Every structure is written in structure tokens, then in C-alpha cells.
Coordinates of C-alpha atoms in Angstrom, one line a residue:
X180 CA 22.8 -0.6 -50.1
X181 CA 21.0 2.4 -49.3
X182 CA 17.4 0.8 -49.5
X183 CA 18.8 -2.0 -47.3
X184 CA 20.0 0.6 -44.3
X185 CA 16.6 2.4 -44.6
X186 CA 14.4 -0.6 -44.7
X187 CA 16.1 -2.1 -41.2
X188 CA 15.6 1.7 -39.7
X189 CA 12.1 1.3 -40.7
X190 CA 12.2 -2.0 -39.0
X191 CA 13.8 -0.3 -35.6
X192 CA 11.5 2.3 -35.5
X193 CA 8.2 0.1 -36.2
X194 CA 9.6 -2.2 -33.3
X195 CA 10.4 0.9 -30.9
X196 CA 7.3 2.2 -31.6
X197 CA 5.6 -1.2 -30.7
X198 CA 7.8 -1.5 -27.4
X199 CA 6.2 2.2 -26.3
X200 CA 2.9 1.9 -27.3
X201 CA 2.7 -1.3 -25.0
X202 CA 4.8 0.3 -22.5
X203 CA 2.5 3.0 -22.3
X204 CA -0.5 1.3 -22.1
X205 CA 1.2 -0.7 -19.0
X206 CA 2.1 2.8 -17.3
X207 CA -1.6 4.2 -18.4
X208 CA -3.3 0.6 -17.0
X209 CA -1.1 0.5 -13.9
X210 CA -1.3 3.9 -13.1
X211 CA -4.5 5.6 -13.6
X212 CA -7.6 5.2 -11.0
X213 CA -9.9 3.4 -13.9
X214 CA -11.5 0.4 -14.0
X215 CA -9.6 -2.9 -13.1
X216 CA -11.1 -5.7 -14.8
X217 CA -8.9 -8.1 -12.9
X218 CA -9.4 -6.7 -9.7
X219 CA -12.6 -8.4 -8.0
X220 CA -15.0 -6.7 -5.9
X221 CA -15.5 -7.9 -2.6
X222 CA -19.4 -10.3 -2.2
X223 CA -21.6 -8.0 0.4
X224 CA -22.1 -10.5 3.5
X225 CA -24.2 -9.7 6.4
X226 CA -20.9 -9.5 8.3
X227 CA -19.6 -6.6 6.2
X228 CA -22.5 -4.9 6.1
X229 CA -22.8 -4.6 10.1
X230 CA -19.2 -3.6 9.5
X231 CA -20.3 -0.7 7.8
X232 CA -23.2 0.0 9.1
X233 CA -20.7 0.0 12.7
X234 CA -18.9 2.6 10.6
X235 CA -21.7 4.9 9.6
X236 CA -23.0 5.1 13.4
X237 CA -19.4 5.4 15.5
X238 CA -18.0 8.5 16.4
X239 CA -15.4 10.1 13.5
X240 CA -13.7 13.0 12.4
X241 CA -13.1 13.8 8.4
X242 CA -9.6 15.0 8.2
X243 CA -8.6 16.9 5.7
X244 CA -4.8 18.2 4.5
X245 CA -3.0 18.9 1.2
X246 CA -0.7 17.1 -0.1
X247 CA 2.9 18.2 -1.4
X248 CA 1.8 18.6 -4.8
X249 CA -1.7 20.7 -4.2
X250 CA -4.0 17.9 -3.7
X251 CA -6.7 17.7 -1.8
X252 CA -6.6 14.5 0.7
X253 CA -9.5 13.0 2.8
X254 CA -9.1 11.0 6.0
X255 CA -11.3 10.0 8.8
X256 CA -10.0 10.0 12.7
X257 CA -11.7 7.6 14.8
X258 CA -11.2 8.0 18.5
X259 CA -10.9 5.3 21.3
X260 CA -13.8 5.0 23.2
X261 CA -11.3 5.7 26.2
X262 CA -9.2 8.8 25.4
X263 CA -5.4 7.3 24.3
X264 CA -2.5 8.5 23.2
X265 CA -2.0 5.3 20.8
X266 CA -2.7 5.5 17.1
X267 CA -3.0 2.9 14.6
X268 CA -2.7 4.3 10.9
X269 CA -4.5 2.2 8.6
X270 CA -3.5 2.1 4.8
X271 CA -5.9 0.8 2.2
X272 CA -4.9 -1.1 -0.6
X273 CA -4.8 -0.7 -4.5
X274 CA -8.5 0.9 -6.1
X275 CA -9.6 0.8 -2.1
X276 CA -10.6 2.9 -0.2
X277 CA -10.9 4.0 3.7
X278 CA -13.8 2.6 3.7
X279 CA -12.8 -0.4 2.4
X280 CA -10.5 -1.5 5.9
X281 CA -13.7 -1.2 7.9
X282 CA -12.9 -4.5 9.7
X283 CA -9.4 -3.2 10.5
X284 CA -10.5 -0.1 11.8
X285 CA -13.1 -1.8 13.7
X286 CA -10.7 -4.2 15.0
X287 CA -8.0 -1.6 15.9
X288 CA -11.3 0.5 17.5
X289 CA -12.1 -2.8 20.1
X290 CA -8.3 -2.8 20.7
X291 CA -8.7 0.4 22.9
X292 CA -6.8 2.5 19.2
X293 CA -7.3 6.1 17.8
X294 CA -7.6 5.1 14.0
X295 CA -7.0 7.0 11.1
X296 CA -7.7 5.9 8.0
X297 CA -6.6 7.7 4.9
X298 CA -8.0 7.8 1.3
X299 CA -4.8 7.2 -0.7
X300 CA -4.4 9.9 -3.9
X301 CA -6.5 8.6 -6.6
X302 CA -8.5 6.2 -4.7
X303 CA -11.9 7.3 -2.7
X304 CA -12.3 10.8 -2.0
X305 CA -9.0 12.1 -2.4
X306 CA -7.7 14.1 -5.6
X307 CA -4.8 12.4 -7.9
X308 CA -4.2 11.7 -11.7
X309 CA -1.9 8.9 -10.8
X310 CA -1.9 5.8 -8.5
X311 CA 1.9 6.2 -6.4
X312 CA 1.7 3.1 -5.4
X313 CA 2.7 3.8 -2.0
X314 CA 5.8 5.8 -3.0
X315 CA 4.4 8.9 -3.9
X316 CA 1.4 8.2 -0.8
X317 CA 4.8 8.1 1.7
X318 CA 5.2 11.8 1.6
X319 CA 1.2 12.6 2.1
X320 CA 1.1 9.8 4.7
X321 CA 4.5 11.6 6.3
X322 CA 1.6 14.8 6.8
X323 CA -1.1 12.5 7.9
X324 CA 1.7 11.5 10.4
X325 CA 2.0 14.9 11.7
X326 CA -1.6 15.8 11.8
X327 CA -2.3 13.0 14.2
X328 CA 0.5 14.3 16.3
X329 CA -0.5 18.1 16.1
X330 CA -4.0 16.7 17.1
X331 CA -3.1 14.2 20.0
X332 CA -0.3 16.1 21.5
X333 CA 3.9 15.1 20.7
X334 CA 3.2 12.2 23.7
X335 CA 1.3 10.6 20.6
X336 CA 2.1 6.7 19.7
X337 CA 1.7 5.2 16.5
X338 CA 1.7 2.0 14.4
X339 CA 1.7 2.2 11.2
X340 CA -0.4 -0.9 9.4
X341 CA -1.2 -1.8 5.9
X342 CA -2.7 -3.9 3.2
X343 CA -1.6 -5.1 -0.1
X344 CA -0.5 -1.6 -1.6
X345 CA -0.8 -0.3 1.8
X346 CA 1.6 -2.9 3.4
X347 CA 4.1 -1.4 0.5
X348 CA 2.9 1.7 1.9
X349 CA 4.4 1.7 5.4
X350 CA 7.3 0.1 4.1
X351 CA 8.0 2.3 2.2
X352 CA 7.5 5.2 5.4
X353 CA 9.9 2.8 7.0
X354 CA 13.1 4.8 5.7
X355 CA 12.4 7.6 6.1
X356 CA 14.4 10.1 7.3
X357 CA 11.6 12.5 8.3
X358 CA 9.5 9.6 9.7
X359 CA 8.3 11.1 13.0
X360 CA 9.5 9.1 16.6
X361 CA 6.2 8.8 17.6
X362 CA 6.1 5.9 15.1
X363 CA 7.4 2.6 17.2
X364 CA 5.8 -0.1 15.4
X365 CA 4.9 -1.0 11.6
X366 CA 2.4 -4.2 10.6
X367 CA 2.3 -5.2 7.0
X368 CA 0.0 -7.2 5.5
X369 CA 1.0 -9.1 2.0
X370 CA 2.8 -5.7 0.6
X371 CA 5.2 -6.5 -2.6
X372 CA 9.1 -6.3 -2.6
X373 CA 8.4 -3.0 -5.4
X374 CA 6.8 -1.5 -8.2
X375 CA 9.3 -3.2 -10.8
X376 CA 9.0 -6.6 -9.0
X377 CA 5.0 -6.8 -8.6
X378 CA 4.3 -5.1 -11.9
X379 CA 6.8 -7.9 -13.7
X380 CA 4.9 -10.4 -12.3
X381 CA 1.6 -8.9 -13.4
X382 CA 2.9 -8.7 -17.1
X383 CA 3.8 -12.2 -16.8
X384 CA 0.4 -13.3 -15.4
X385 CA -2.2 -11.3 -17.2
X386 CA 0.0 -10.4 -20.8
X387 CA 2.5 -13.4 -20.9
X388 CA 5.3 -10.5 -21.6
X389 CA 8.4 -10.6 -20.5
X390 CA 10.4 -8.0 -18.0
X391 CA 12.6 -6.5 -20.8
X392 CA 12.2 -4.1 -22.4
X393 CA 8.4 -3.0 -21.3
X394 CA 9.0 -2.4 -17.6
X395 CA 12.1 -0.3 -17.7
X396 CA 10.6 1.5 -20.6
X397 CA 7.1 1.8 -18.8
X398 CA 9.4 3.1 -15.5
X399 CA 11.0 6.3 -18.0
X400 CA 7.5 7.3 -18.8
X401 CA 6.1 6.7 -15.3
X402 CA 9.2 9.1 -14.2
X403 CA 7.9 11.7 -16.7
X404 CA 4.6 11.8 -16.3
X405 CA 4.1 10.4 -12.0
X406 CA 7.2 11.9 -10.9
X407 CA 8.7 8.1 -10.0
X408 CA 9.9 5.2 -11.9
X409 CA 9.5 1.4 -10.7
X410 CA 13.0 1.0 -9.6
X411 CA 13.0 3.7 -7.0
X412 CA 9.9 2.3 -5.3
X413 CA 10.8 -0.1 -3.4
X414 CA 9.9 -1.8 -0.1
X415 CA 13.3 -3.5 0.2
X416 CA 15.9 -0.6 -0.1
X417 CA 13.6 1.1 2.3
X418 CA 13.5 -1.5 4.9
X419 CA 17.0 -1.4 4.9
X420 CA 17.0 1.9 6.8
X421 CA 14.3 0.7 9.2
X422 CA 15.2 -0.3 12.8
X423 CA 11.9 -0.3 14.0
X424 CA 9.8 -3.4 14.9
X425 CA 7.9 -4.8 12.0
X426 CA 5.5 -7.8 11.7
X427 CA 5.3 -9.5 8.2
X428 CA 1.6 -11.2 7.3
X429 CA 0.8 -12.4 4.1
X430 CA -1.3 -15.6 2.8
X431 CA 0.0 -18.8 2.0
X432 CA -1.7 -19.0 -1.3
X433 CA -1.3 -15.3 -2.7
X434 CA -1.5 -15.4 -6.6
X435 CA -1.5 -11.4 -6.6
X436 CA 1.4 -10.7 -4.6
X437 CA 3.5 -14.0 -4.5
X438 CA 3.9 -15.3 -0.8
X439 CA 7.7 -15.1 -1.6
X440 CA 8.0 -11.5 -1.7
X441 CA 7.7 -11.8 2.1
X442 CA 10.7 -13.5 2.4
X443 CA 12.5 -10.5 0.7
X444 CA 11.3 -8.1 2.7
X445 CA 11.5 -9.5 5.9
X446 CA 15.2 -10.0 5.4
X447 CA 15.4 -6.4 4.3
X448 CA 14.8 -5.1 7.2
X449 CA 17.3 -4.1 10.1
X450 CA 14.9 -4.3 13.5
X451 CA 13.2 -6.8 15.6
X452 CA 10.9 -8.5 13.2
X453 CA 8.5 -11.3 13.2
X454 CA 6.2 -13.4 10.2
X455 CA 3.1 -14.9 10.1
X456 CA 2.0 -16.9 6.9
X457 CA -1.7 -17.8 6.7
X458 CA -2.1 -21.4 5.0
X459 CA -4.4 -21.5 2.2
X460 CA -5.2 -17.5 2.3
X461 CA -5.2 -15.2 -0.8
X462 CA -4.0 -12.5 -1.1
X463 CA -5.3 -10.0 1.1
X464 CA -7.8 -12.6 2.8
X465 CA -5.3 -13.3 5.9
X466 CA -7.7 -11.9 8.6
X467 CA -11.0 -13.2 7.4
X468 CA -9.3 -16.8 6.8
X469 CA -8.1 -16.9 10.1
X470 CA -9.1 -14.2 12.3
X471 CA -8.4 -16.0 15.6
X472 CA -4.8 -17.1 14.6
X473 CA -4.2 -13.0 13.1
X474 CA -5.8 -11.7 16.0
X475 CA -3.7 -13.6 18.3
X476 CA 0.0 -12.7 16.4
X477 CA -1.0 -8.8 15.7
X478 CA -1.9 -8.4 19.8
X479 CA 1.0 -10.4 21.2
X480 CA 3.2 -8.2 18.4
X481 CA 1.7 -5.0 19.7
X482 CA 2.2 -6.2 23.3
X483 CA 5.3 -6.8 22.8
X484 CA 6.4 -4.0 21.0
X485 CA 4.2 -1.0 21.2
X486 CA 2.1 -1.4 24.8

């Protein structure tokens, strides 16, 4: 009897130790600025590289603050040809960098827009062990905030726009308390419902694993060692506190972050709202697929709403 008892704990504990080891690996792979295998890097083009050859040659500032947590942060401020008082804040998306949104900033730039464009923690020039996934980015995006506003003067405007992680990003500012007034309007482009939602897909897709038990054990050790778990990052629950205007892009053919989560989050929210799904786009190729048709919704949208 007593062999049987200690050969099924054996069994428990060579099965727990199974479910943490891959658990971990999920936090480590999710959450650590290394390497994504999946992740595929954008084809140079002549058009991107007048982008950033536009970006090497305009006028910029590189911003620097520290975060909450004693890191160092990098930005860079582009000012409006004409002097303004309107801001567009420009969040990259997941292993990006400022650099990478070039043709937002650019586009935001021929719009008559300050632009600032932060390096999230972990990614680009800015210090981090751990990829916060736009909740931990939130609070150092709340001082980026503020910055702009002790630059410009408390007559400042801003919008708040993102990509992918990014569009999580500025969801996630949405509700919060401490977000500043001179935010009116908030653009998101193909941003996930949360971290528990998109990173349960990505098990599904890439590992064939299911939800339980690997997410909610990868979200305790994400707690521990980030300082959030999955659950409490979410676009959705934060929405629900936003009354401000928010526009809701994403492509029509997203295999990253599924089209659907769109859906979610634009019934999430509480303010004037409006969506714009790109046929045939993936994910995070809504502007280049059609430019003219983005173009046209993100102006009207800031027309309506911001000018």
C-alpha cells in the first residue's frame, strides 16, 4: 500500500514538474527580448529605405526619462514643421522598435503632428529584462505623457496610436486613472483583447498545447519574476473605463492577432468609437495594404474627433 501512495506521488511530482518546466519556458520565450524565430523581419524596399533615410535627415530630439522601476528609456520628439500644440504618440510593436514605425511617424509628420515615438522597455535602446507587453509600458508611457506636456506647455493635445503590442499599449493607457486630459483621442491598430488571450492562441498555433494548465501557471511565474500576470493585462477591462474616442483598425486576414479580438475590444469600450477592417491584410500590414483607404478613416477620425 505504501509503495502504491509513493509511486503515484512520484507520478504527481514528475507531471508538476513537466507542467513548470514548460510553463517556464513559455514565460522565458514570451517574455525575454531574445530572438523570435517566428517573428519575420520586415524585406528592405526602396520605399522603406527613403523612409529612413527621411528619418535620419528630419529634425528630432532624443528624449530621455526613467522609468518607475530605474530604467533607463529612450524616445525621439519630432516637431511639426509648423509649431503645434497637437501630439501624436506613436507605440511600436512586439521586438520593434521606434525606428521601426518610420512610416507612421512620417505620416503623422505630413499631417502637420509633433511625434514622439518611444522605445518600449526591452526593445531598441531602452533598458528592461522583461517585455510588459504594454502593461508594464502603461506606467513609463504615463511619463512619456507628461514629458510631452512639460515640453509643449499644459495647452498640449494628444493622440495616443499604436501597433500590434502597441495598439494593446494605448488600450491599456485608456483606463487610467492618471491618464493626463490632454489625451482626447486613442487609434489602435490590430492590438489583442490580453496577454492571456493572445498568448493562448500562440500556444495553440506554434505548440498545439492547450490553455490549462500552462498559461495560468506561466501567469504565477510572470507575476514573480515581471511584476504582472496575463490576467491582469488586459485591453478589455481597461477599455471599460475609457470614455474617450477610439478608432479600431486591424486586417482582415490577421493570423497573429486573430481579426476577432477587434470585435472584443471595440465593444469594451464606453466612448464614441469607430472600426475599420482591412480585407486581405495581415497582421500589422493594414496601412501598406491599403494606405489610401487607412489614410482616409485615420484623418476623417482625427477630424472628427481631435481637430
Amino acid at each position: 500500500m505504501k509503495k502504491w501512495i509513493v509511486g503515484i506521488c512520484i507520478v504527481f511530482v514528475i507531471i508538476g514538474l513537466i507542467i513548470f518546466g514548460i510553463s517556464y519556458y513559455l514565460f522565458k520565450y514570451a517574455e525575454t527580448p531574445t530572438n523570435k524565430g517566428f517573428i519575420k523581419s520586415e524585406t528592405a524596399s526602396v520605399e522603406l529605405k527613403r523612409e529612413n533615410e527621411w528619418l535620419n535627415r528630419i529634425k528630432k530630439l532624443n528624449w530621455e526619462l526613467t522609468s518607475d522601476d530605474n530604467l533607463k528609456l529612450k524616445a525621439i520628439y519630432v516637431p511639426a514643421e509648423k509649431k503645434t500644440n497637437k501630439t501624436i504618440f506613436v507605440a511600436h510593436g512586439f521586438m520593434g522598435k521606434k525606428e521601426s514605425m518610420v512610416r507612421f511617424i512620417h505620416f503623422y509628420h505630413d499631417q502637420g503632428y509633433n511625434v514622439i515615438a518611444p522605445d518600449a522597455r526591452a526593445h531598441g535602446q531602452s533598458q528592461g529584462k522583461y517585455i510588459g507587453y504594454g502593461w508594464l509600458e502603461r506606467n513609463d508611457n504615463l511619463k512619456w505623457l507628461n514629458k510631452v506636456i512639460d515640453y509643449q506647455g499644459t495647452d498640449s493635445k494628444i493622440t495616443l496610436f499604436g501597433i500590434s503590442m502597441g495598439g494593446a499599449t494605448v488600450m491599456m493607457l485608456s483606463g487610467e486613472k492618471r491618464l493626463p486630459v490632454q489625451v482626447k483621442v486613442i487609434i489602435e491598430d490590430c492590438g489583442y483583447t490580453s496577454v492571456a488571450d493572445e498568448l493562448t492562441y500562440q500556444l495553440k498555433q506554434m505548440y498545439k498545447l492547450p490553455k490549462i494548465p500552462f498559461i495560468p501557471v506561466a501567469s504565477v511565474i510572470s507575476k514573480f519574476k515581471a511584476g504582472y500576470s496575463f490576467y491582469e493585462a488586459s485591453s478589455i477591462k481597461q477599455l471599460s473605463k475609457n470614455k474617450l474616442p477610439v478608432l479600431f483598425i486591424h486586417g482582415g486576414t490577421d493570423k497573429f492577432v486573430p481579426t476577432e479580438m477587434i470585435y472584443k475590444n471595440y465593444a469594451a469600450t464606453k466612448g464614441p468609437k469607430d472600426i475599420f477592417i482591412v480585407s486581405g491584410a495581415e497582421h500589422g500590414n493594414s496601412f501598406t495594404k491599403d494606405k489610401s483607404g487607412y489614410t482616409k478613416k485615420v484623418t476623417h477620425f482625427l477630424e472628427q474627433y481631435f481637430n
